[in-house]
PDB file of C-alpha atoms in Angstrom:
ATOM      1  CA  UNK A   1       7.217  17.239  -5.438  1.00 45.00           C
ATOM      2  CA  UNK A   2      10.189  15.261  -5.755  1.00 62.00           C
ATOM      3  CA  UNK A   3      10.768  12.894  -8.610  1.00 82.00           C
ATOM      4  CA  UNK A   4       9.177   9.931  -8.012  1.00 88.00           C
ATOM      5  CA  UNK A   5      10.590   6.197  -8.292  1.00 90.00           C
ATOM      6  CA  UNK A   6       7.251   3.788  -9.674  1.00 88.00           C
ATOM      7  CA  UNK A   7       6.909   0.312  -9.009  1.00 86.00           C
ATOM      8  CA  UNK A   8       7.074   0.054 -12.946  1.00 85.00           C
ATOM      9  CA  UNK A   9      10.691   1.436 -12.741  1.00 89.00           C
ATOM     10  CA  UNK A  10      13.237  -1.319 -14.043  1.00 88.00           C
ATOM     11  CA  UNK A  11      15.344  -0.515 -10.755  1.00 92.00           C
ATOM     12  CA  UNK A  12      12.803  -2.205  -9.040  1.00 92.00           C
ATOM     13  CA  UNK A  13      12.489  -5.421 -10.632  1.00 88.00           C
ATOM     14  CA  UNK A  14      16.051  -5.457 -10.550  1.00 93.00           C
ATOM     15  CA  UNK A  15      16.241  -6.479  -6.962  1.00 95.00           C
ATOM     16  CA  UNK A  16      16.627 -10.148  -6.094  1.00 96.00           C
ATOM     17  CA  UNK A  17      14.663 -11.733  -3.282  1.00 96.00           C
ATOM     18  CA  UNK A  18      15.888 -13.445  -0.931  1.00 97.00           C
ATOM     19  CA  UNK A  19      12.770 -14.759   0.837  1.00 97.00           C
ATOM     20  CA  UNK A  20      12.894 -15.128   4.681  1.00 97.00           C
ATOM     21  CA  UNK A  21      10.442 -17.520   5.315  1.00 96.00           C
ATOM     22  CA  UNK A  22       8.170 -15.331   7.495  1.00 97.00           C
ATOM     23  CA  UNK A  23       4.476 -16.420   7.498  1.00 95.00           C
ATOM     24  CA  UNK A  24       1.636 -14.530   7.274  1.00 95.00           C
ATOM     25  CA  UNK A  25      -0.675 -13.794  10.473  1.00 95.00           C
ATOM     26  CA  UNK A  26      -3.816 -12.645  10.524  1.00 96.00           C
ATOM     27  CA  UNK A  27      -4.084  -8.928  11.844  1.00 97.00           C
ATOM     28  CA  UNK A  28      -7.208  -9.555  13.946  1.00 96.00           C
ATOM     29  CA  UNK A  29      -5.825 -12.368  16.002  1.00 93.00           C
ATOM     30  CA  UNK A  30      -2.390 -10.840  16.733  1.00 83.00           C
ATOM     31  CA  UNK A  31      -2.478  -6.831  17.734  1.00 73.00           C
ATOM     32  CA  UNK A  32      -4.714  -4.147  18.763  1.00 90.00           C
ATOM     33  CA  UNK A  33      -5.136  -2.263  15.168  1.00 96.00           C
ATOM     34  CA  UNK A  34      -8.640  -1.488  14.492  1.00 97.00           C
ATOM     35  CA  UNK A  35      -9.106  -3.161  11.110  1.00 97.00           C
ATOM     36  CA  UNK A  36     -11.986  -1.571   8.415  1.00 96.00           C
ATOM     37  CA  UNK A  37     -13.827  -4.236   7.071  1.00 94.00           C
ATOM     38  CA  UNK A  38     -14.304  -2.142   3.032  1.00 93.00           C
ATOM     39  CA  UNK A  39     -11.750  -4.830   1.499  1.00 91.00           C
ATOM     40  CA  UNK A  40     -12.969  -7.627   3.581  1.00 92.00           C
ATOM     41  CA  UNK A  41     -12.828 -10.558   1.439  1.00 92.00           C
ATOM     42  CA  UNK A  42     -14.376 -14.635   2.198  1.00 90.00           C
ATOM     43  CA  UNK A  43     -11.257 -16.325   2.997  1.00 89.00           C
ATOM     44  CA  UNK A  44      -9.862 -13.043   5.098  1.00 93.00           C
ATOM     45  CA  UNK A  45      -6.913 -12.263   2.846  1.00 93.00           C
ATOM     46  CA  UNK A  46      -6.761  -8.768   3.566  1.00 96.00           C
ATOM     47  CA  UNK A  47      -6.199  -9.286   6.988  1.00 97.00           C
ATOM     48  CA  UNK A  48      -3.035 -10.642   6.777  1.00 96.00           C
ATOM     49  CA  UNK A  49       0.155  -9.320   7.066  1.00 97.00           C
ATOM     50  CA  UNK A  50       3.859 -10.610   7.347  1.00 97.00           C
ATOM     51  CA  UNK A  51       4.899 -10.994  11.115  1.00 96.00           C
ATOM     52  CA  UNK A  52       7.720  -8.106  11.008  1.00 97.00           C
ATOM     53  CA  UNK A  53       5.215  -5.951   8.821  1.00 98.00           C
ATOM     54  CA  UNK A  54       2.520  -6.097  12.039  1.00 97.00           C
ATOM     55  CA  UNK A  55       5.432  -5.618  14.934  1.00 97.00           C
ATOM     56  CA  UNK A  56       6.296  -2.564  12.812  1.00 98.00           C
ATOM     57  CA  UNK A  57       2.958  -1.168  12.714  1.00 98.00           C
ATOM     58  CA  UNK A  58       1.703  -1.783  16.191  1.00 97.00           C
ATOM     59  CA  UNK A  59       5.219  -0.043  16.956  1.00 97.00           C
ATOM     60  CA  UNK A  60       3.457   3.204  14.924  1.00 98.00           C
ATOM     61  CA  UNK A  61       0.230   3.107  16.133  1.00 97.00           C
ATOM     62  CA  UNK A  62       2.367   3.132  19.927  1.00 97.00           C
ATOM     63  CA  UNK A  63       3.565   6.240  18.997  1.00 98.00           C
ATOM     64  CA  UNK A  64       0.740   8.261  17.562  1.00 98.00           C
ATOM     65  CA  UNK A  65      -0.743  11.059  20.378  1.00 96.00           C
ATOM     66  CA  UNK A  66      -3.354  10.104  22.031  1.00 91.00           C
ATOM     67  CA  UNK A  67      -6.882   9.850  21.042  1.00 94.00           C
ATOM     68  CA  UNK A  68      -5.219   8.557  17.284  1.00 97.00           C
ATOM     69  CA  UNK A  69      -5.144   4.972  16.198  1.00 97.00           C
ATOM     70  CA  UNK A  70      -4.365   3.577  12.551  1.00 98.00           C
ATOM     71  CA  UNK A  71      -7.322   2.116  10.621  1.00 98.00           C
ATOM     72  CA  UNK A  72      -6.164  -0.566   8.798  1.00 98.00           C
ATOM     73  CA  UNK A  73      -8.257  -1.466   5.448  1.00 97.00           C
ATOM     74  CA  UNK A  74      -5.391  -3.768   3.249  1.00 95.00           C
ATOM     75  CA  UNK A  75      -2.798  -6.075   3.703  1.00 95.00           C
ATOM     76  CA  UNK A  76      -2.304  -9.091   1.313  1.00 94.00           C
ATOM     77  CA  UNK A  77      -3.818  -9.371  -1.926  1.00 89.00           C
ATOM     78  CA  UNK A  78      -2.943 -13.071  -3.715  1.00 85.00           C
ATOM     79  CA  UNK A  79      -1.411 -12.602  -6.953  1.00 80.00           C
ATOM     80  CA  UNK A  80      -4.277 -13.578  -9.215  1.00 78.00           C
ATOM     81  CA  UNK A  81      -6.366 -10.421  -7.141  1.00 76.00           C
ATOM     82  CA  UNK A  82      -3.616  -8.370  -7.860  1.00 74.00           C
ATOM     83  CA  UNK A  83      -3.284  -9.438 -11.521  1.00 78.00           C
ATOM     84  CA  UNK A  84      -7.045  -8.562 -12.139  1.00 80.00           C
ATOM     85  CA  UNK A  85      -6.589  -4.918 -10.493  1.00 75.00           C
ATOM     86  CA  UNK A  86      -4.056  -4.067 -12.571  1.00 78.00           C
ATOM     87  CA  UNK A  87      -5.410  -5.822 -15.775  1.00 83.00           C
ATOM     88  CA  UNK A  88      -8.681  -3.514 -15.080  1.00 84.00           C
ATOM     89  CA  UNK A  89      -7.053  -0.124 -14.422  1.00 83.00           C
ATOM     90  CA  UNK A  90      -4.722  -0.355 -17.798  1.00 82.00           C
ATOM     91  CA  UNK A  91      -7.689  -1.505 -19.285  1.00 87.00           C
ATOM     92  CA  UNK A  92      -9.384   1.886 -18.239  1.00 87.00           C
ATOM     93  CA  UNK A  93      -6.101   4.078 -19.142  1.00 86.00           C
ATOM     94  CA  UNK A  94      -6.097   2.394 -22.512  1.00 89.00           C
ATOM     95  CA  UNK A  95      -9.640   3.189 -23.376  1.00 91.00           C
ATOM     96  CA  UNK A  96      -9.057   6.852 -22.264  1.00 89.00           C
ATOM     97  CA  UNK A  97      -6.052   6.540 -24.382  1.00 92.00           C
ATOM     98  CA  UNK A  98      -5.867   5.120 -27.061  1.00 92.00           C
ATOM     99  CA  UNK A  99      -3.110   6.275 -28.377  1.00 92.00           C
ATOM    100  CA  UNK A 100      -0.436   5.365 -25.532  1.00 90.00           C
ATOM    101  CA  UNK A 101       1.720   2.771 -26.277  1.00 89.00           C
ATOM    102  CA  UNK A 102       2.571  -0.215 -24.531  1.00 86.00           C
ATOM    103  CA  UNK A 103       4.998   0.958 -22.000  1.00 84.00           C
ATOM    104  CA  UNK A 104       3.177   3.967 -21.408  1.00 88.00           C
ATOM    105  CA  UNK A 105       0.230   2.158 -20.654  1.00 86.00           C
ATOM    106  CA  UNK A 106       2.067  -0.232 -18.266  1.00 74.00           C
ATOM    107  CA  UNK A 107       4.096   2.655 -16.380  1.00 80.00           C
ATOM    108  CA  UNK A 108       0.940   5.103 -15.926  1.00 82.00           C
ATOM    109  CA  UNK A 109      -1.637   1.746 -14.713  1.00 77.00           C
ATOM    110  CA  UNK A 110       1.942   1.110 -12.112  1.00 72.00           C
ATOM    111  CA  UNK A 111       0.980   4.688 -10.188  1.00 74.00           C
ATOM    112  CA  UNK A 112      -2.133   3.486  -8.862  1.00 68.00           C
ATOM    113  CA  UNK A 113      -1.786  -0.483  -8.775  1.00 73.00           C
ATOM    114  CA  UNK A 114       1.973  -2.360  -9.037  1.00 73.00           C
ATOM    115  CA  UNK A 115       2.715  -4.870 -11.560  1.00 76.00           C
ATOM    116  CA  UNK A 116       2.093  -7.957 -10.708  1.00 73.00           C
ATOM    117  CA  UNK A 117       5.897  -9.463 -10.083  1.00 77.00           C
ATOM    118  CA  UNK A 118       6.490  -6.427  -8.042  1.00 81.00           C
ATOM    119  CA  UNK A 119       3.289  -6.324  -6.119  1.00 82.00           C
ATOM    120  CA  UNK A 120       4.536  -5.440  -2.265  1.00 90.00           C
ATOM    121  CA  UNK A 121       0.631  -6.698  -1.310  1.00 91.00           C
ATOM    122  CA  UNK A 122       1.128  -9.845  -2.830  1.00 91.00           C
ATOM    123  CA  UNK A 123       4.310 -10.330  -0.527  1.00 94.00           C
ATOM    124  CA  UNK A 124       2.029  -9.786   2.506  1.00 96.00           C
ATOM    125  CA  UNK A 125       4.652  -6.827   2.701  1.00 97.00           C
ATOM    126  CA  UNK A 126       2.446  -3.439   2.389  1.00 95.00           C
ATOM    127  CA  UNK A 127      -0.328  -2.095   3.694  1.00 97.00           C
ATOM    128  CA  UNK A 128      -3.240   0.499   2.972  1.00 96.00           C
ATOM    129  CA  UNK A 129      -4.249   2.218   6.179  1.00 98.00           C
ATOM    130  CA  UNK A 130      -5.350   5.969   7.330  1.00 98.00           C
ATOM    131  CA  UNK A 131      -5.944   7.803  10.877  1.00 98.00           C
ATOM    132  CA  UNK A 132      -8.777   7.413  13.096  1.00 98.00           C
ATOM    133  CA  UNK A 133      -9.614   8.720  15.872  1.00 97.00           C
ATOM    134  CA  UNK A 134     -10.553   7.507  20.100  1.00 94.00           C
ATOM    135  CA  UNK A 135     -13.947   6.454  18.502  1.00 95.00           C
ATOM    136  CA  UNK A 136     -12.864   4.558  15.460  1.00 95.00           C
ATOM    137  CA  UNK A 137     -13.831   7.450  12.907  1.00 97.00           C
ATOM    138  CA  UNK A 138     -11.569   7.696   9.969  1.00 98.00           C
ATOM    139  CA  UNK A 139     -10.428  10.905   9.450  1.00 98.00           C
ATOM    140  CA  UNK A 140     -10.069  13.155   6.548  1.00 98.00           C
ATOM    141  CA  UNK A 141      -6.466  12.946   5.158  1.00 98.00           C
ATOM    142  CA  UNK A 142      -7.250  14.689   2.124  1.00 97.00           C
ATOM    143  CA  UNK A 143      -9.017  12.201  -0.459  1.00 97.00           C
ATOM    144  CA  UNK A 144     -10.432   9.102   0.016  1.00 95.00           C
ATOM    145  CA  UNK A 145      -8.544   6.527   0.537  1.00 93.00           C
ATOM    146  CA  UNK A 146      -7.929   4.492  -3.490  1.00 90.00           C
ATOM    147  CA  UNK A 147      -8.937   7.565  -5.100  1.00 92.00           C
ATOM    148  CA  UNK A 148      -6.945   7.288  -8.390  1.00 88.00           C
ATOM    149  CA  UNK A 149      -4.492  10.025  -9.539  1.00 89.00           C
ATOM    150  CA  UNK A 150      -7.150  10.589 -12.452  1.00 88.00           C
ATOM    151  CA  UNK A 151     -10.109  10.824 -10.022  1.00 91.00           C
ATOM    152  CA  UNK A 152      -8.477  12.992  -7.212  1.00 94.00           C
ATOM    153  CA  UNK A 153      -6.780  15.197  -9.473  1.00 94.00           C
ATOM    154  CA  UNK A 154      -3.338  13.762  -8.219  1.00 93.00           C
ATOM    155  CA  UNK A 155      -4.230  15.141  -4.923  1.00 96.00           C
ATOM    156  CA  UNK A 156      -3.409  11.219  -3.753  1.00 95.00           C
ATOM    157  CA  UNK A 157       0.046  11.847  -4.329  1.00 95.00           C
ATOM    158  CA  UNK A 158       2.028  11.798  -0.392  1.00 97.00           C
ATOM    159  CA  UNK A 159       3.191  15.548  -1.166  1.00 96.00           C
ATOM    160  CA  UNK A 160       0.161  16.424  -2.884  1.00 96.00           C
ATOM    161  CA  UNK A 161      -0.098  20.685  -2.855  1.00 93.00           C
ATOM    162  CA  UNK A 162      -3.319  22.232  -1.962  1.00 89.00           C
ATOM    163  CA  UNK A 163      -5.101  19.473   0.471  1.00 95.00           C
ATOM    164  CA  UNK A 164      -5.583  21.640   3.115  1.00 95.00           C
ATOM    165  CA  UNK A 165      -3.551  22.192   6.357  1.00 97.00           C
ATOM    166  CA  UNK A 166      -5.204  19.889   8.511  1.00 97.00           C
ATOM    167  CA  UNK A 167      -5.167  17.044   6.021  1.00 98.00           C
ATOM    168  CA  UNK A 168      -1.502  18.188   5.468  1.00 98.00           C
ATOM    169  CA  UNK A 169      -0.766  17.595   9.130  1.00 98.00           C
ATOM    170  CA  UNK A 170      -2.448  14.208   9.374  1.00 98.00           C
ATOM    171  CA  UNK A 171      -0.726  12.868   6.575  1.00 98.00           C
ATOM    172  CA  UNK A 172       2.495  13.920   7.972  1.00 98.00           C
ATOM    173  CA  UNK A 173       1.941  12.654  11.076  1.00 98.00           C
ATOM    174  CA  UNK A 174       1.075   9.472   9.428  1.00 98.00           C
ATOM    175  CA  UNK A 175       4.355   9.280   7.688  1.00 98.00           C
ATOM    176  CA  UNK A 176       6.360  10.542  10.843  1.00 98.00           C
ATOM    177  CA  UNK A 177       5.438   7.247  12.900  1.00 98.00           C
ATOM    178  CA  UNK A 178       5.424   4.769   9.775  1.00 98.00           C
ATOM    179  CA  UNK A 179       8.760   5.949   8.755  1.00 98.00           C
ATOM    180  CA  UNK A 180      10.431   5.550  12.211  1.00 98.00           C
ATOM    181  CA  UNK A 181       9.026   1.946  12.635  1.00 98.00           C
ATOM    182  CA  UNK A 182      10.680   1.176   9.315  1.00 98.00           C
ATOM    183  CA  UNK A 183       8.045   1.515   6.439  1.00 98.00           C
ATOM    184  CA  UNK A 184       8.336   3.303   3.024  1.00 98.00           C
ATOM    185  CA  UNK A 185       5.349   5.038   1.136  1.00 97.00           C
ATOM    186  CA  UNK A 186       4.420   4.391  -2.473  1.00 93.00           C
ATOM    187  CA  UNK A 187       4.680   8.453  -2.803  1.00 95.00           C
ATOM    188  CA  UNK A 188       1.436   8.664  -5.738  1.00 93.00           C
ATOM    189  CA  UNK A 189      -0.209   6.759  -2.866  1.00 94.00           C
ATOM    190  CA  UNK A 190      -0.657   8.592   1.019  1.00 98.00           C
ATOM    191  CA  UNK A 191      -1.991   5.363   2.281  1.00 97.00           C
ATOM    192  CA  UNK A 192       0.295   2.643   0.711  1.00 96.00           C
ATOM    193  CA  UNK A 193       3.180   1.707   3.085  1.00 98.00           C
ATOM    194  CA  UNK A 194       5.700  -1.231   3.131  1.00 97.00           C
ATOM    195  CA  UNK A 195       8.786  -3.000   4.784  1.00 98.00           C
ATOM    196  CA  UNK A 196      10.657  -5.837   3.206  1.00 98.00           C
ATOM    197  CA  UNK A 197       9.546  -6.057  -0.479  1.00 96.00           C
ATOM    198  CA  UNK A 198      10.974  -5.270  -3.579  1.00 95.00           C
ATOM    199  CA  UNK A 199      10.186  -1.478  -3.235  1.00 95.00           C
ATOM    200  CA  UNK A 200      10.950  -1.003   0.107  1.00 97.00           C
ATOM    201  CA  UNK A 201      14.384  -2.886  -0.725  1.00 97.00           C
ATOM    202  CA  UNK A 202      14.971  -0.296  -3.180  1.00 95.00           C
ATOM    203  CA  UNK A 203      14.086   3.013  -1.403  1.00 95.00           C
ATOM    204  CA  UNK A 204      16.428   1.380   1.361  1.00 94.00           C
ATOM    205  CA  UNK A 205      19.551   0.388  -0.468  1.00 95.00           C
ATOM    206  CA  UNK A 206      18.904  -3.100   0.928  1.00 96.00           C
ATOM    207  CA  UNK A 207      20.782  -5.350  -1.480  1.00 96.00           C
ATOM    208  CA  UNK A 208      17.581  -8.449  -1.591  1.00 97.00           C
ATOM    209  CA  UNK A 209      14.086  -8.149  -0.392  1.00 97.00           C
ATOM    210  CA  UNK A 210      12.922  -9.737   2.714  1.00 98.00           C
ATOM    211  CA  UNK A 211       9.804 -11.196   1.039  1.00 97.00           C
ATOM    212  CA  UNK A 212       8.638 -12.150  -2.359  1.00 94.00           C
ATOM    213  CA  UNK A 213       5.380 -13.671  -3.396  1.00 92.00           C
ATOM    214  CA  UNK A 214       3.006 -15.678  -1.061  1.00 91.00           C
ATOM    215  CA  UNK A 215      -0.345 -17.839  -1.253  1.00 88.00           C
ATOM    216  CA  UNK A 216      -2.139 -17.537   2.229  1.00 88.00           C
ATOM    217  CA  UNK A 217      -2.280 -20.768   3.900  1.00 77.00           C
ATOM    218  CA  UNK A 218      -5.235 -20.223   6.620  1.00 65.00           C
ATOM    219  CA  UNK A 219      -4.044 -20.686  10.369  1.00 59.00           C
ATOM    220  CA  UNK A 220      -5.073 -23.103  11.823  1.00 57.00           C
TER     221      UNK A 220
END
């Protein structure tokens, strides 16, 4: 595998946002992706996506073969979710190792969930989705989907060796369409895509981000 850029990595943070204004729009109301209801949360947050994220997507799913859609399970995650996810999971490296400084700590926990500033969910930017197929089955792409590097034996990672051909294929396929519409992957993640946030900004050579930071306002 290829070195890998984290969300921890100061290059990252580095980038300035220059926020576009784009709202957020609820996935179920506004396309034909077949949404997973695991992460479904009261007020709907997970549905929600920026506008130019969802174009770029539906513009992915349009060019899958047929018989495949894209399952979407996550979009945006407010800041105080995302906060708690990545409190939890150092929390969990710590205990297993205890002792790993501070920084280690901080850039391990950033494989799995992003900081908090840099958080591309919390920027209604990114999105965790998978394959399905004509029926709405999810199909095997190797692990589960938020199995964590520690769990899966880093068999999450994009480029992951010894998944299996088929799972191989899917995942490439995955990454074929995505990539053409636009997106980048979070590469210790096969189901983490983005457009437009700090990351993706990065990865790009973009000079700002498109988006920074939300709340969801509900639609009205």
């Amino acid at each position: 595998m290829t070195e890998i850029m984290l969300m921890s990595d100061p290059k990252v943070a580095a980038v300035p946002v220059a926020e576009c204004g784009e709202p957020l729009v609820d996935v179920r109301r506004h396309g034909g992706l077949l949404v997973d209801t695991r992460k479904q949360d009261p007020a709907g947050a997970f549905a929600h996506l920026r506008e130019g994220v969802l174009e770029r997507l539906l513009k992915a799913q349009a060019a899958l073969p047929g018989g495949l859609r894209l399952l979407f399970v996550e979009g945006y995650r407010p800041p105080s979710l995302q906060r708690r996810y990545f409190e939890e999971y150092a929390g969990q490296l710590r205990a297993a190792h205890p002792d790993w400084p501070d920084a280690r700590i901080h850039s391990a926990a950033s494989r799995y969930v992003s900081p908090p500033d840099i958080a591309p969910h919390s920027a209604g930017a990114a999105v965790d989705l998978t394959l399905a197929d004509a029926d709405g089955r999810e199909l095997d792409l190797g692990t589960r989907m938020n199995a964590d590097p520690e769990e899966s034996g880093g068999a999450c990672y994009t480029h992951a060796p010894g998944i299996g051909e088929e799972a191989r294929a899917r995942r490439e396929l995955l990454g074929g369409v995505l990539t053409a519409a636009g997106l980048v992957n979070y590469p210790t993640e096969w189901w983490h895509w983005s457009f437009g946030d700090r990351y993706w900004a990065s990865l790009a050579g973009r000079p700002a981000a498109l988006y920074g930071p939300v709340e969801l306002v509900p639609e009205k």
